[in-house]
Amino acid sequence: MTNEQKSILVGLGTCGISVGAEKVFSSLEKEVSNLNLTENIHVKRTGCQGFCQQEPIVVIEPEGFFYTKVNPDDAVEIAHSILLGGKPLERLFYREPITGKPIPHYRDIPFYSKQERILLKNCGKIDPEDIDDYLTVGGYQALRKALLEMTPEEIILEVKGSGLRGLGGAGFPTGLKWEACRRTTCEEKYVICNADEGDPGAFQDRSVMEGNPHSVLEGMIIAGYATGARNGLIYVRAEYPLAVKRLKIAIEQARQNRFLGGHILGSEVDFDIEIFQGAGAFVCGESTALVRSIEGKRGRPKPMPRARTTEIGLWNRPTLLNNVKSFANIPLIISNGSEWFAQKGTEKSKGTAIFSLTGKVVNCGLIEVPMGINLRKIIYDIGGGIPGGKALKAVQTGGPSGGCIPADMIDTPVDFDSLTKIGSIMGSGGMVVMDEDTCMVDVARYFLDFTRRESCGQCVPCRLGTKQMFEILDDITKGEGRPEDMDLLIELGEAIRRSSICGLGRTAPNPVLTTLRYFRDEYEAHIYEKRCPSGVCRVRKGSD
Amino acid sequence: MEEELLEEILASYRGDRGELVPILQEVQDNLGYLPEKSMVDIAKFIGVPESHVYSVASFYAQFRLLPLGRKRIAVCRGTACHIRGAPQILNRIEKTIGLKEGETSDDLEYTLETVACFGCCALAPCIRVNMDVVGEMTSEKVDELFPPVIEGVKNDQ
């Protein structure tokens, strides 16, 4: 019998659950109770551990043994391995892909050891459905400090000093937004968390909400105090039911603990949070469209020129709108100070960046790295390179608004400005790795198919322009492209970029323009030789 | 029965404009889709023209104006899924159950849809059957999950 307290952590994010983690969890619970060990061994639900591809993942603490691809049938052996004299299960260890060498502890796995996990530190460690677990890792201490020791002005100064920039994609300085909202004189204001993570290929906001929902709430409450808002709202997309469930639980527990509601922590501050579920529209990630959809309207962006949302937002009241990760960073900044945060990252992009690393890369999952790290380190050191000995072709960042970065530019640092310079964007954090078997024309077609469907239809350049671009790309992939199509795509792309109302239209041509810039030979092969060099497209003539 | 259910749902709302989307979501959660009659009643309840309710219901991808099948299959069209074979998975499902994207079988057994992204990208390609996401899909898994329907006569959305 063991007399030491141990925990068996089971990653129960959407990714883990999709490959059977719930069954693993319940069979572990059952086994531990069969052995009468519930006193000593805590089978704990956690959010995403980050290494989604190895799910279901089970971690044994305090040792830090890391078991991958666990089966419900492994529960008996896992439970016994924890008993006194039990040995860790080597067969479930993560194996170094090339040498096949087992690595027992997660801290030694390159996927983890090469990251810098600050925001994600407690994701996959704490039980997201238990506020006490958040409190034991220092949760709500920042709120206490902010409310009881700081003035709103001091908080804003701290956020400004940290250099935090909006992590929803646009990179607007968070502190300035807060200041603008604070300055408005209106009695009623709103704080909204934008959790409408619509970029296909991005799931970091979902993971933060599922894995550490209280960190988001804590950041929002501090924002409410700093800006003078009493109403908070989290706008979550309907495709994330588990995030909604865990946020609801978190809000309820925060209310019970007096972190939400009236006179928070005995102060004069009132603040409460509600959840609004988006109904499936990519364009609602745009601030004015999001606001309109909460107001019960079609989610169509307001045309420029228009007042900023910080002045005229939801129900025409000043509204502070920040991304999930931006809010989750706030408790860290308040607790550790702006200087601590500003030390990380580059001169103009502070802190860390979280990416959903997916596609043709050995280690898929959720990663957190300091701003300014280069793509090579992400793909090869953390991502473990390209599977099957294939060659890297491109990296796509920023989803449908971003671009494809060619393999020979992977020494580019990852920060807001460097990525913009080469035609892509930081975006909300999707990073899809593409290998030699990925056809770049097909990728461009794929994204335009997406934006064409998601265009709200309000302005002509976006509604008709994206459709035109899609049809031309579709023709090219079928072998029906004409040589002049390439110039036409550029001309159309530039026109859509200049004349669309909102960010959706203005960035929609990026995937086409970057692939034309860096992979023109692939377009030419489809058009002149009626051939898809990657063997993806069903080109009418000459395909193999 | 539908009317009683609708009344019950509306009773928990105040009738503010901002409640439109949540009401539509709750009605759809309970009835599976938004019957025309329910939209008319909701318009009255909130005090907006019927056309406004229809325009909102038809704008958002989540809302359905026709009944759905008992098994709702959603194939993820996310980027990671796309480059890891989602088009082939969709194709396979289409052939197996005899429906195209956006269609519901006449016997209301299946509805086949695609969604932008579940955010389950590391386990691409993935699909969702009702509420359950299934990752790392293969053609074999498609055959296991969906025994073929005899006559997939369809009901275009």
XYZ file of C-alpha atoms in Angstrom:
701
model
C 0.000 0.000 0.000
C 1.248 3.453 -0.774
C 1.061 6.104 1.872
C 2.043 8.992 -0.321
C -0.591 11.153 -2.040
C -0.628 10.595 -5.754
C -2.628 11.951 -8.610
C -3.574 10.344 -11.846
C -4.326 13.138 -14.279
C -6.449 12.362 -17.302
C -6.601 14.925 -20.095
C -10.288 15.495 -20.755
C -10.348 18.212 -23.356
C -12.395 17.831 -26.531
C -9.384 16.265 -28.223
C -8.846 13.647 -25.533
C -12.531 12.835 -25.321
C -12.706 12.338 -29.085
C -10.322 9.398 -28.770
C -11.892 7.831 -25.702
C -10.349 9.618 -22.685
C -13.635 9.565 -20.770
C -13.643 5.769 -20.768
C -10.051 5.797 -19.575
C -11.028 8.187 -16.788
C -13.955 6.116 -15.567
C -12.070 2.838 -15.689
C -9.233 4.396 -13.695
C -11.716 5.702 -11.130
C -13.284 2.283 -10.898
C -9.978 0.511 -10.524
C -8.722 2.879 -7.840
C -11.920 2.400 -5.892
C -11.724 -1.389 -6.348
C -8.313 -1.249 -4.732
C -9.684 0.915 -1.913
C -7.177 3.593 -2.755
C -9.456 6.587 -3.143
C -7.903 8.104 -0.018
C -4.410 8.106 -1.410
C -4.910 8.348 -5.112
C -6.825 11.135 -6.733
C -7.996 10.413 -10.250
C -8.242 13.909 -11.607
C -9.936 15.370 -14.634
C -7.831 18.012 -16.371
C -8.069 20.039 -19.541
C -5.940 19.512 -22.601
C -2.348 18.517 -21.839
C -1.316 20.082 -25.126
C 0.141 17.020 -26.791
C -3.234 16.257 -28.353
C -1.916 13.765 -30.822
C -0.819 11.406 -28.050
C -4.257 11.432 -26.417
C -5.649 9.829 -24.346
C -2.876 11.039 -22.048
C -2.485 10.026 -18.411
C 0.048 11.689 -16.117
C 1.117 10.324 -12.749
C 2.040 13.005 -10.238
C 4.201 13.829 -8.333
C 6.634 11.759 -10.438
C 5.489 13.198 -13.741
C 5.228 9.891 -15.600
C 3.648 10.534 -18.943
C 1.532 7.783 -20.519
C 0.375 8.135 -24.091
C -2.448 6.616 -26.147
C -3.880 4.979 -23.065
C -6.598 2.402 -23.449
C -9.381 1.817 -20.862
C -7.958 -1.698 -20.434
C -4.673 -0.201 -19.225
C -6.397 1.087 -16.073
C -5.733 -2.020 -13.997
C -2.038 -1.984 -14.723
C -1.765 1.768 -14.200
C -3.479 1.575 -10.821
C -1.255 -1.297 -9.722
C 1.875 0.461 -10.918
C 1.261 3.155 -8.330
C 1.128 0.708 -5.461
C 4.166 0.364 -3.282
C 6.850 -1.467 -5.175
C 4.964 -0.986 -8.430
C 6.900 -0.111 -11.543
C 5.966 2.515 -14.089
C 4.524 1.144 -17.300
C 7.263 1.467 -19.839
C 5.109 0.320 -22.714
C 2.952 3.446 -22.391
C 5.822 5.918 -22.318
C 6.220 8.376 -25.102
C 8.885 7.184 -27.501
C 11.407 9.363 -29.238
C 10.225 9.018 -32.859
C 13.608 8.333 -34.451
C 15.449 6.222 -31.881
C 12.342 4.685 -30.332
C 13.836 5.408 -26.909
C 11.162 5.654 -24.204
C 10.968 8.966 -22.313
C 9.280 8.480 -18.922
C 8.739 12.094 -17.819
C 6.900 14.776 -19.724
C 9.482 17.377 -18.713
C 12.099 15.515 -20.771
C 10.007 15.240 -23.913
C 11.276 17.798 -26.447
C 7.701 18.769 -27.315
C 7.379 20.164 -23.779
C 10.946 20.999 -22.780
C 11.453 23.381 -25.719
C 8.312 25.378 -24.947
C 7.800 28.195 -22.506
C 4.452 27.500 -20.914
C 3.254 30.464 -18.880
C -0.352 30.887 -19.882
C -0.782 27.165 -20.380
C 1.143 26.289 -17.235
C -1.908 25.074 -15.363
C -3.819 23.758 -18.388
C -3.693 20.008 -18.042
C -2.638 20.235 -14.407
C -5.717 21.489 -12.614
C -9.275 20.257 -12.600
C -11.154 22.882 -14.623
C -14.412 22.011 -12.897
C -13.068 22.615 -9.400
C -12.344 26.174 -8.294
C -10.334 24.901 -5.299
C -7.793 23.445 -7.664
C -7.380 26.861 -9.280
C -7.088 28.483 -5.862
C -4.293 26.120 -4.802
C -2.164 27.255 -7.738
C -2.605 30.884 -6.741
C -5.852 31.530 -8.563
C -7.723 34.775 -7.844
C -4.685 36.172 -6.006
C -4.240 38.675 -8.834
C -7.865 39.721 -8.457
C -7.332 40.233 -4.743
C -4.261 42.346 -5.424
C -5.987 44.363 -8.144
C -9.154 45.062 -6.192
C -7.704 45.651 -2.770
C -4.312 47.201 -3.488
C -4.506 48.915 -6.864
C -6.486 51.720 -8.451
C -7.984 51.209 -11.910
C -5.402 53.660 -13.264
C -2.571 51.637 -11.780
C -3.922 48.465 -13.344
C -4.149 50.090 -16.752
C -0.624 51.425 -16.368
C 0.555 47.932 -15.569
C -1.209 46.414 -18.586
C 0.183 49.153 -20.819
C 3.644 48.668 -19.387
C 3.548 44.940 -20.089
C 3.285 45.602 -23.826
C 0.555 42.961 -24.151
C -1.028 43.052 -27.590
C -4.408 41.626 -28.517
C -4.015 37.912 -29.098
C -7.099 37.549 -31.253
C -5.058 38.374 -34.314
C -4.936 42.108 -34.826
C -2.349 42.787 -32.141
C -3.776 46.088 -30.897
C -2.138 47.178 -27.605
C -4.429 45.902 -24.847
C -3.598 48.658 -22.363
C -4.626 51.393 -24.808
C -7.968 49.700 -25.369
C -8.562 49.541 -21.624
C -7.610 53.173 -21.224
C -9.973 54.262 -23.988
C -12.820 52.348 -22.372
C -11.978 53.708 -18.921
C -12.070 57.290 -20.249
C -15.626 57.089 -21.536
C -18.068 58.688 -19.154
C -21.019 56.367 -19.711
C -22.405 54.725 -16.578
C -23.048 51.406 -18.231
C -20.195 49.577 -19.944
C -19.500 46.045 -21.079
C -16.516 43.748 -21.011
C -16.743 41.046 -23.653
C -14.468 38.092 -24.084
C -14.205 37.145 -27.727
C -14.179 33.358 -27.763
C -15.559 33.051 -31.269
C -12.458 31.214 -32.382
C -13.498 30.730 -35.963
C -10.238 30.158 -37.813
C -10.204 26.593 -39.041
C -7.043 25.038 -37.677
C -6.983 26.973 -34.408
C -8.077 25.601 -31.058
C -6.006 27.361 -28.418
C -8.864 29.478 -27.077
C -10.974 26.355 -26.726
C -8.181 24.633 -24.826
C -7.700 27.541 -22.443
C -11.451 27.697 -21.718
C -11.670 23.939 -21.274
C -8.471 23.642 -19.277
C -8.357 26.785 -17.151
C -11.644 28.690 -17.374
C -11.115 30.615 -14.141
C -8.046 32.357 -15.532
C -10.274 33.912 -18.202
C -12.889 34.955 -15.643
C -10.236 36.450 -13.382
C -8.831 38.540 -16.223
C -12.310 39.744 -17.141
C -13.190 40.770 -13.579
C -9.962 42.771 -13.338
C -10.843 44.374 -16.691
C -14.283 45.217 -15.361
C -12.813 46.979 -12.353
C -10.193 48.778 -14.455
C -12.634 50.062 -17.063
C -15.593 50.662 -14.773
C -17.823 48.033 -16.364
C -20.219 45.901 -14.364
C -21.377 43.537 -17.079
C -19.257 40.824 -18.569
C -20.092 38.540 -21.428
C -18.250 35.630 -22.992
C -19.089 35.104 -26.639
C -18.322 31.433 -27.302
C -18.940 29.658 -30.554
C -21.615 26.987 -30.446
C -19.157 24.432 -31.824
C -17.464 24.365 -28.405
C -20.043 22.730 -26.106
C -17.468 21.505 -23.587
C -15.950 24.981 -23.215
C -19.451 26.364 -22.606
C -20.151 23.721 -19.986
C -16.918 24.335 -18.104
C -17.303 28.117 -18.243
C -20.811 27.813 -16.820
C -19.506 25.696 -13.950
C -16.648 28.135 -13.377
C -18.987 31.150 -13.321
C -21.253 29.439 -10.812
C -18.331 28.542 -8.549
C -16.873 32.037 -8.834
C -20.231 33.473 -7.757
C -20.371 31.145 -4.768
C -16.907 32.268 -3.758
C -17.825 35.951 -4.115
C -15.441 36.565 -7.007
C -18.455 37.512 -9.108
C -21.562 39.431 -8.172
C -21.900 42.386 -5.822
C -19.183 43.690 -3.513
C -16.531 41.361 -4.823
C -14.121 40.355 -2.026
C -15.753 42.905 0.201
C -14.891 45.813 -2.097
C -17.257 48.256 -3.773
C -16.797 46.484 -7.087
C -19.737 44.738 -8.770
C -19.225 42.555 -11.769
C -20.949 39.541 -13.261
C -20.449 37.415 -16.341
C -22.908 35.750 -18.695
C -22.326 33.445 -21.621
C -23.572 34.110 -25.104
C -23.302 31.307 -27.617
C -22.470 32.268 -31.160
C -24.587 30.597 -33.781
C -21.977 29.720 -36.348
C -20.676 32.647 -38.355
C -16.970 33.245 -38.900
C -17.528 36.955 -39.490
C -18.774 37.344 -35.903
C -15.161 37.299 -34.726
C -15.145 40.895 -36.029
C -16.023 43.277 -33.209
C -19.021 45.077 -34.680
C -20.481 41.888 -36.173
C -20.097 40.164 -32.819
C -21.887 43.003 -31.085
C -24.703 42.962 -33.616
C -25.216 39.256 -33.214
C -25.604 39.661 -29.446
C -28.183 42.336 -30.190
C -30.223 39.743 -32.070
C -29.269 40.855 -35.553
C -27.489 39.340 -38.519
C -23.790 39.442 -37.768
C -22.763 42.041 -40.304
C -19.843 44.380 -39.607
C -20.493 48.108 -39.466
C -18.976 49.992 -42.382
C -16.104 52.431 -41.850
C -15.832 55.166 -40.747
C -17.360 54.207 -37.444
C -16.786 54.814 -33.775
C -14.557 52.394 -31.955
C -16.278 49.635 -30.006
C -14.617 50.985 -26.872
C -16.801 54.084 -27.344
C -19.933 52.758 -28.999
C -20.281 49.019 -28.638
C -22.943 46.673 -27.323
C -26.313 48.424 -27.000
C -24.408 51.592 -27.972
C -22.473 51.475 -24.730
C -18.688 51.538 -24.354
C -17.466 47.976 -24.743
C -14.103 46.408 -24.090
C -13.581 43.419 -26.335
C -10.538 41.183 -25.864
C -9.580 37.685 -26.844
C -9.575 34.703 -24.441
C -5.774 34.578 -24.224
C -5.487 38.315 -23.675
C -7.735 38.035 -20.622
C -5.968 34.917 -19.372
C -2.665 36.827 -19.445
C -3.976 39.571 -17.154
C -3.747 37.678 -13.825
C -0.137 36.777 -14.695
C 0.735 40.390 -15.444
C -0.910 41.680 -12.275
C 0.680 39.008 -10.082
C 4.174 39.122 -11.542
C 4.319 42.713 -12.717
C 4.560 44.250 -16.156
C 8.347 44.081 -16.217
C 8.325 40.332 -15.796
C 5.991 40.035 -18.778
C 7.806 42.591 -20.918
C 11.078 40.680 -20.546
C 9.627 37.924 -22.666
C 9.327 38.205 -26.396
C 10.686 40.861 -28.737
C 10.813 44.622 -28.606
C 7.411 45.073 -30.196
C 5.725 41.749 -29.459
C 5.801 40.953 -25.779
C 5.062 37.771 -23.925
C 4.375 34.407 -25.418
C 2.420 33.150 -28.370
C 0.207 30.114 -28.342
C -0.157 28.084 -31.485
C -2.222 25.146 -32.536
C 0.464 23.188 -34.317
C -1.207 20.830 -36.765
C -1.040 19.328 -40.222
C 1.936 17.378 -41.544
C 4.109 17.559 -38.477
C 5.180 14.738 -36.159
C 4.023 16.325 -32.893
C 0.621 17.956 -33.225
C -0.804 19.913 -30.361
C -0.997 23.109 -28.461
C 2.247 24.957 -27.889
C 3.357 28.109 -26.126
C 6.560 29.812 -27.161
C 8.167 33.199 -26.565
C 7.361 35.769 -29.242
C 10.212 36.036 -31.696
C 11.136 32.348 -31.824
C 11.640 31.217 -35.396
C 9.476 28.787 -37.309
C 12.313 26.301 -37.667
C 12.490 25.795 -33.908
C 8.731 25.363 -33.731
C 8.509 22.867 -36.552
C 11.659 20.842 -35.923
C 12.540 21.166 -32.232
C 9.037 21.183 -30.788
C 7.098 19.704 -33.673
C 9.644 16.966 -34.320
C 9.800 17.646 -38.065
C 7.792 16.235 -40.910
C 6.484 12.661 -40.713
C 7.477 9.949 -43.147
C 10.733 11.617 -44.165
C 8.843 14.034 -46.394
C 10.028 17.530 -47.199
C 8.522 20.621 -45.625
C 6.796 22.787 -48.175
C 5.054 25.585 -46.316
C 3.619 26.777 -43.039
C 0.230 28.393 -42.942
C -0.427 30.883 -40.165
C -3.419 33.057 -39.455
C -6.079 30.819 -40.996
C -8.142 32.174 -43.882
C -6.783 35.665 -43.214
C -3.178 34.572 -43.220
C -0.739 33.326 -45.746
C 1.505 30.432 -46.639
C 5.141 30.857 -45.680
C 7.519 28.825 -47.876
C 10.035 26.372 -46.416
C 13.022 28.571 -47.274
C 11.691 31.336 -45.018
C 11.338 29.327 -41.838
C 14.050 31.291 -40.116
C 11.601 34.175 -39.915
C 10.896 35.146 -36.315
C 7.338 34.620 -35.183
C 5.961 37.959 -34.053
C 3.250 40.339 -35.190
C 5.424 42.501 -37.419
C 7.719 39.914 -39.010
C 4.839 37.728 -40.152
C 2.990 40.703 -41.628
C 6.106 41.679 -43.535
C 6.188 38.375 -45.418
C 2.504 38.476 -46.316
C 1.032 36.360 -43.545
C -0.278 37.301 -40.121
C 0.013 36.096 -36.568
C -3.745 35.675 -36.492
C -5.405 33.853 -33.689
C -2.751 31.153 -33.594
C -3.456 28.440 -36.116
C -0.273 26.977 -37.572
C -0.742 24.302 -40.194
C 2.366 22.562 -41.512
C 2.283 21.431 -45.131
C 4.595 18.917 -46.779
C 5.482 18.009 -50.341
C 2.168 16.173 -50.762
C 0.154 19.324 -50.135
C -0.904 21.209 -53.252
C -0.693 24.945 -52.702
C -3.282 25.741 -55.358
C -5.676 23.371 -53.632
C -4.918 25.089 -50.316
C -5.676 28.497 -51.825
C -8.881 27.093 -53.305
C -9.771 25.607 -49.926
C -9.449 28.932 -48.124
C -11.388 30.868 -50.724
C -14.113 28.251 -50.553
C -14.219 28.995 -46.842
C -14.271 32.800 -47.099
C -16.773 32.679 -49.946
C -19.162 30.722 -47.723
C -18.504 32.869 -44.676
C -18.737 36.271 -46.363
C -21.695 38.058 -44.776
C -22.723 39.302 -48.192
C -23.016 42.924 -47.232
C -20.318 44.426 -49.417
C -19.851 43.574 -53.063
C -16.059 43.197 -53.270
C -16.106 40.477 -50.653
C -19.331 38.736 -51.652
C -18.673 38.580 -55.381
C -14.914 38.916 -55.313
C -14.259 35.871 -53.163
C -16.703 33.885 -55.292
C -14.873 34.930 -58.447
C -11.514 34.047 -56.968
C -12.837 30.691 -55.834
C -14.207 29.876 -59.272
C -10.944 30.758 -60.984
C -9.002 28.626 -58.502
C -11.472 25.801 -58.929
C -10.934 25.936 -62.692
C -7.174 25.862 -62.235
C -7.304 22.799 -59.998
C -9.433 21.047 -62.621
C -6.933 21.830 -65.349
C -9.134 24.474 -66.911
C -7.070 27.479 -65.890
C -5.842 30.071 -68.379
C -2.424 31.769 -68.226
C -4.012 35.187 -67.646
C -5.811 33.839 -64.566
C -2.764 34.382 -62.383
C -2.674 38.121 -63.055
C -6.442 38.284 -62.770
C -6.268 36.693 -59.308
C -3.719 39.282 -58.201
C -5.804 42.133 -59.592
C -8.968 40.821 -57.960
C -7.153 40.145 -54.714
C -5.774 43.677 -54.527
C -9.199 45.152 -55.265
C -10.922 43.044 -52.595
C -8.200 43.908 -50.127
C -8.611 47.631 -50.705
C -12.371 47.921 -50.885
C -13.955 45.464 -48.464
C -15.690 46.763 -45.353
C -14.149 44.503 -42.767
C -11.179 42.341 -41.975
C -12.745 39.219 -43.453
C -12.757 40.668 -46.954
C -9.589 42.675 -46.555
C -7.564 39.602 -45.649
C -9.417 36.952 -47.676
C -7.050 37.221 -50.675
C -3.946 36.585 -48.504
C -3.799 32.809 -49.018
C -4.028 33.304 -52.791
C -1.615 36.196 -52.989
C 1.031 34.464 -50.875
C 0.799 31.171 -52.734
C 1.057 33.043 -56.031
C 4.074 34.896 -54.711
C 5.920 31.884 -53.331
C 4.536 28.928 -55.293
C 3.843 30.336 -58.730
C 5.411 27.251 -60.307
C 2.594 25.126 -58.927
C -0.016 27.365 -60.505
C 1.928 27.197 -63.774
C 2.108 23.409 -63.675
C -1.688 23.225 -63.309
C -2.291 25.788 -66.047
C 0.347 25.008 -68.672
C 1.090 21.344 -68.084
C -2.345 20.311 -66.741
C -0.586 18.582 -63.902
C -0.772 18.761 -60.136
C 2.831 18.378 -58.914
C 1.641 17.098 -55.527
C -0.892 14.680 -56.961
C -3.809 16.176 -55.036
C -5.949 17.801 -57.716
C -7.883 15.785 -60.245
C -6.533 17.697 -63.203
C -8.398 16.756 -66.344
C -5.505 16.065 -68.690
C -2.090 14.657 -68.057
C -2.539 13.814 -64.414
C -1.077 10.595 -63.185
C -46.969 19.415 -28.178
C -44.636 21.685 -30.091
C -46.707 24.683 -29.106
C -46.683 23.827 -25.443
C -42.962 23.332 -25.526
C -42.493 26.676 -27.235
C -44.663 28.397 -24.655
C -42.642 26.822 -21.914
C -39.397 27.989 -23.469
C -40.624 31.535 -24.055
C -41.853 31.770 -20.459
C -38.268 31.916 -19.257
C -37.435 34.961 -21.413
C -38.362 38.604 -21.092
C -38.899 39.275 -24.790
C -35.859 41.520 -25.359
C -34.349 41.811 -28.806
C -31.068 40.508 -27.496
C -32.731 37.245 -26.589
C -33.521 36.330 -30.165
C -30.475 34.163 -30.848
C -30.618 32.351 -27.476
C -34.346 31.662 -27.978
C -33.770 30.273 -31.454
C -30.975 28.102 -30.056
C -33.138 26.730 -27.268
C -36.053 26.018 -29.583
C -33.771 24.236 -32.002
C -32.136 22.276 -29.174
C -35.566 20.981 -28.209
C -37.231 20.513 -31.561
C -34.190 19.736 -33.666
C -34.991 22.541 -36.091
C -36.953 25.797 -36.341
C -40.489 25.141 -37.595
C -42.037 28.059 -39.466
C -44.777 28.410 -36.866
C -42.244 28.748 -34.057
C -40.492 31.591 -35.871
C -43.791 33.406 -36.298
C -44.521 33.043 -32.584
C -41.038 34.142 -31.605
C -41.392 37.254 -33.777
C -44.610 38.113 -31.976
C -43.063 37.456 -28.593
C -40.091 39.731 -29.196
C -42.061 42.276 -31.148
C -40.113 42.220 -34.386
C -41.282 41.492 -37.945
C -41.316 37.840 -38.963
C -38.864 38.733 -41.698
C -36.348 39.771 -39.059
C -36.501 36.394 -37.330
C -36.171 34.641 -40.675
C -33.234 36.822 -41.680
C -31.408 35.972 -38.471
C -32.281 32.276 -38.615
C -31.045 32.035 -42.179
C -27.845 34.004 -41.530
C -26.249 31.701 -38.975
C -24.932 28.287 -39.927
C -26.262 26.693 -36.750
C -29.946 27.111 -37.548
C -31.970 24.552 -39.491
C -35.294 25.260 -41.101
C -36.074 21.623 -41.869
C -36.207 18.592 -39.573
C -32.937 16.794 -39.038
C -32.064 13.141 -38.914
C -31.647 11.228 -35.681
C -27.971 10.846 -36.420
C -26.436 14.172 -37.308
C -23.091 13.667 -38.921
C -20.880 16.711 -39.225
C -17.632 16.429 -41.135
C -15.001 18.964 -40.164
C -13.760 21.114 -43.019
C -10.934 22.681 -41.006
C -7.535 23.257 -42.555
C -5.766 20.475 -40.709
C -8.577 18.054 -41.573
C -8.518 19.185 -45.186
C -4.855 18.453 -45.710
C -5.161 15.168 -43.843
C -7.906 13.795 -46.011
C -11.258 15.243 -44.895
C -12.513 15.477 -48.500
C -12.015 11.704 -48.865
C -13.796 11.048 -45.571
C -16.743 13.202 -46.644
C -16.818 11.402 -49.946
C -16.822 8.009 -48.265
C -19.649 8.971 -45.911
C -21.644 10.423 -48.798
C -21.343 7.126 -50.648
C -22.032 4.976 -47.597
C -25.201 6.673 -46.460
C -26.294 7.905 -49.870
C -26.593 11.559 -48.944
C -24.812 14.695 -50.058
C -23.620 17.463 -47.779
C -26.612 19.381 -46.389
C -29.103 16.568 -46.968
C -31.305 14.530 -44.663
C -32.526 11.036 -45.425
C -36.288 10.630 -45.956
C -36.577 8.262 -43.024
C -34.918 10.944 -40.875
C -32.173 8.541 -39.914
C -29.231 10.678 -41.035
C -28.349 14.279 -41.686
C -25.001 15.016 -43.280
C -23.419 18.422 -42.778
C -20.002 20.002 -42.765
C -18.726 22.475 -40.207
C -15.952 25.024 -40.367
C -13.821 23.524 -37.572
C -14.338 21.685 -34.289
C -10.949 22.773 -33.049
C -9.880 19.166 -32.758
C -7.156 19.675 -35.316
C -4.398 17.577 -33.787
C -6.539 14.486 -34.318
C -7.489 15.356 -37.875
C -9.446 14.335 -39.773
C -12.414 14.333 -37.443
C -16.187 14.153 -37.606
C -18.969 14.594 -35.085
C -21.916 12.277 -34.679
C -24.584 14.095 -32.678
C -22.539 15.395 -29.749
C -19.552 13.085 -29.991
C -16.397 14.067 -31.813
C -14.536 11.162 -33.390
C -10.909 11.852 -34.211
C -8.368 10.230 -36.541
C -11.000 9.154 -39.028
C -10.239 6.573 -41.666
C -12.340 4.956 -44.362
C -12.527 1.821 -42.217
C -13.893 3.824 -39.313
C -16.554 5.275 -41.602
C -17.700 1.768 -42.506
C -17.785 0.744 -38.863
C -19.777 3.764 -37.778
C -22.347 3.821 -40.536
C -23.901 0.633 -41.772
C -25.302 1.494 -45.197
C -28.850 2.839 -45.521
C -31.013 0.909 -48.003
C -32.579 3.797 -49.826
C -31.030 7.135 -49.292
C -33.802 9.224 -50.736
C -33.150 12.765 -49.849
C -34.639 15.868 -48.543
C -32.675 18.837 -49.802
C -32.175 21.619 -47.326
